[in-house]
Amino acid sequence: MSRFVVHFVKDVLGENGREQEICQCTVEVDAVSKTEATQLAKQKFCETQGLSDWSDHADRMQVKEGDFPS
């Protein structure tokens, strides 16, 4: 299994009227694939935030492999 780091990101308007990217939450999961990591992170995010759908609080996800070569 690999470790994945998943960022849930929302686009908001800043005080200067420009769009900014805000990280709503970061979740680390162990999974065999990026697809499985995405599903596990969605479930974990919804559980911790008390949501039925992750997209209620985020516009997109950024999934990166978290393992570092030794």
PDB file of C-alpha atoms in Angstrom:
ATOM      1  CA  MET A   1       0.000   0.000   0.000  1.00  0.00           C
ATOM      2  CA  SER A   2       1.030   3.571  -0.582  1.00  0.00           C
ATOM      3  CA  ARG A   3       0.307   6.682   1.409  1.00  0.00           C
ATOM      4  CA  PHE A   4      -1.607   9.440  -0.372  1.00  0.00           C
ATOM      5  CA  VAL A   5      -2.174  13.038   0.671  1.00  0.00           C
ATOM      6  CA  VAL A   6      -5.481  14.492  -0.502  1.00  0.00           C
ATOM      7  CA  HIS A   7      -6.235  18.222  -0.356  1.00  0.00           C
ATOM      8  CA  PHE A   8      -9.838  19.405  -0.591  1.00  0.00           C
ATOM      9  CA  VAL A   9      -9.730  22.817  -2.277  1.00  0.00           C
ATOM     10  CA  LYS A  10     -12.309  25.599  -2.627  1.00  0.00           C
ATOM     11  CA  ASP A  11     -12.136  28.706  -4.824  1.00  0.00           C
ATOM     12  CA  VAL A  12     -13.201  31.890  -3.014  1.00  0.00           C
ATOM     13  CA  LEU A  13     -13.064  35.609  -3.725  1.00  0.00           C
ATOM     14  CA  GLY A  14     -10.465  37.435  -1.680  1.00  0.00           C
ATOM     15  CA  GLU A  15     -10.764  40.926  -0.247  1.00  0.00           C
ATOM     16  CA  ASN A  16      -9.121  42.310  -3.379  1.00  0.00           C
ATOM     17  CA  GLY A  17     -11.806  40.745  -5.589  1.00  0.00           C
ATOM     18  CA  ARG A  18      -9.464  38.100  -6.980  1.00  0.00           C
ATOM     19  CA  GLU A  19     -10.127  34.409  -6.826  1.00  0.00           C
ATOM     20  CA  GLN A  20      -8.051  32.477  -4.306  1.00  0.00           C
ATOM     21  CA  GLU A  21      -7.581  28.777  -3.759  1.00  0.00           C
ATOM     22  CA  ILE A  22      -8.226  27.746  -0.135  1.00  0.00           C
ATOM     23  CA  CYS A  23      -7.453  24.305   1.277  1.00  0.00           C
ATOM     24  CA  GLN A  24     -10.508  23.199   3.271  1.00  0.00           C
ATOM     25  CA  CYS A  25      -8.902  20.039   4.628  1.00  0.00           C
ATOM     26  CA  THR A  26      -5.968  17.694   4.128  1.00  0.00           C
ATOM     27  CA  VAL A  27      -6.468  13.955   4.534  1.00  0.00           C
ATOM     28  CA  GLU A  28      -3.810  11.237   4.528  1.00  0.00           C
ATOM     29  CA  VAL A  29      -4.872   7.718   3.549  1.00  0.00           C
ATOM     30  CA  ASP A  30      -3.214   4.392   2.806  1.00  0.00           C
ATOM     31  CA  ALA A  31      -4.478   2.838  -0.425  1.00  0.00           C
ATOM     32  CA  VAL A  32      -3.404   0.566  -3.267  1.00  0.00           C
ATOM     33  CA  SER A  33      -4.231   3.140  -5.965  1.00  0.00           C
ATOM     34  CA  LYS A  34      -4.984   6.803  -6.536  1.00  0.00           C
ATOM     35  CA  THR A  35      -8.621   5.897  -7.263  1.00  0.00           C
ATOM     36  CA  GLU A  36      -9.004   4.065  -3.955  1.00  0.00           C
ATOM     37  CA  ALA A  37      -7.267   6.919  -2.136  1.00  0.00           C
ATOM     38  CA  THR A  38      -9.746   9.385  -3.618  1.00  0.00           C
ATOM     39  CA  GLN A  39     -12.729   7.334  -2.411  1.00  0.00           C
ATOM     40  CA  LEU A  40     -11.291   6.811   1.071  1.00  0.00           C
ATOM     41  CA  ALA A  41     -10.445  10.501   1.418  1.00  0.00           C
ATOM     42  CA  LYS A  42     -13.974  11.515   0.375  1.00  0.00           C
ATOM     43  CA  GLN A  43     -15.444   9.232   3.045  1.00  0.00           C
ATOM     44  CA  LYS A  44     -13.054  10.489   5.725  1.00  0.00           C
ATOM     45  CA  PHE A  45     -13.656  14.146   4.814  1.00  0.00           C
ATOM     46  CA  CYS A  46     -17.433  13.703   4.962  1.00  0.00           C
ATOM     47  CA  GLU A  47     -17.232  11.898   8.316  1.00  0.00           C
ATOM     48  CA  THR A  48     -15.013  14.508   9.959  1.00  0.00           C
ATOM     49  CA  GLN A  49     -16.985  17.469   8.556  1.00  0.00           C
ATOM     50  CA  GLY A  50     -20.446  15.957   9.061  1.00  0.00           C
ATOM     51  CA  LEU A  51     -21.289  16.130   5.353  1.00  0.00           C
ATOM     52  CA  SER A  52     -23.234  13.887   3.039  1.00  0.00           C
ATOM     53  CA  ASP A  53     -21.288  15.074  -0.037  1.00  0.00           C
ATOM     54  CA  TRP A  54     -17.701  16.337  -0.080  1.00  0.00           C
ATOM     55  CA  SER A  55     -18.495  18.850  -2.837  1.00  0.00           C
ATOM     56  CA  ASP A  56     -20.653  20.837  -0.392  1.00  0.00           C
ATOM     57  CA  HIS A  57     -17.420  22.289   1.058  1.00  0.00           C
ATOM     58  CA  ALA A  58     -14.846  21.861  -1.710  1.00  0.00           C
ATOM     59  CA  ASP A  59     -14.656  22.408  -5.462  1.00  0.00           C
ATOM     60  CA  ARG A  60     -12.002  19.812  -6.209  1.00  0.00           C
ATOM     61  CA  MET A  61      -9.408  17.476  -4.782  1.00  0.00           C
ATOM     62  CA  GLN A  62      -5.668  17.293  -5.311  1.00  0.00           C
ATOM     63  CA  VAL A  63      -4.309  13.780  -4.801  1.00  0.00           C
ATOM     64  CA  LYS A  64      -0.569  13.229  -4.429  1.00  0.00           C
ATOM     65  CA  GLU A  65       1.436  10.189  -3.493  1.00  0.00           C
ATOM     66  CA  GLY A  66       2.880  10.797  -0.048  1.00  0.00           C
ATOM     67  CA  ASP A  67       5.669   8.213  -0.049  1.00  0.00           C
ATOM     68  CA  PHE A  68       9.140   9.586  -0.318  1.00  0.00           C
ATOM     69  CA  PRO A  69      12.017   7.624  -1.822  1.00  0.00           C
ATOM     70  CA  SER A  70      14.667   6.557   0.663  1.00  0.00           C
TER      71      SER A  70
END
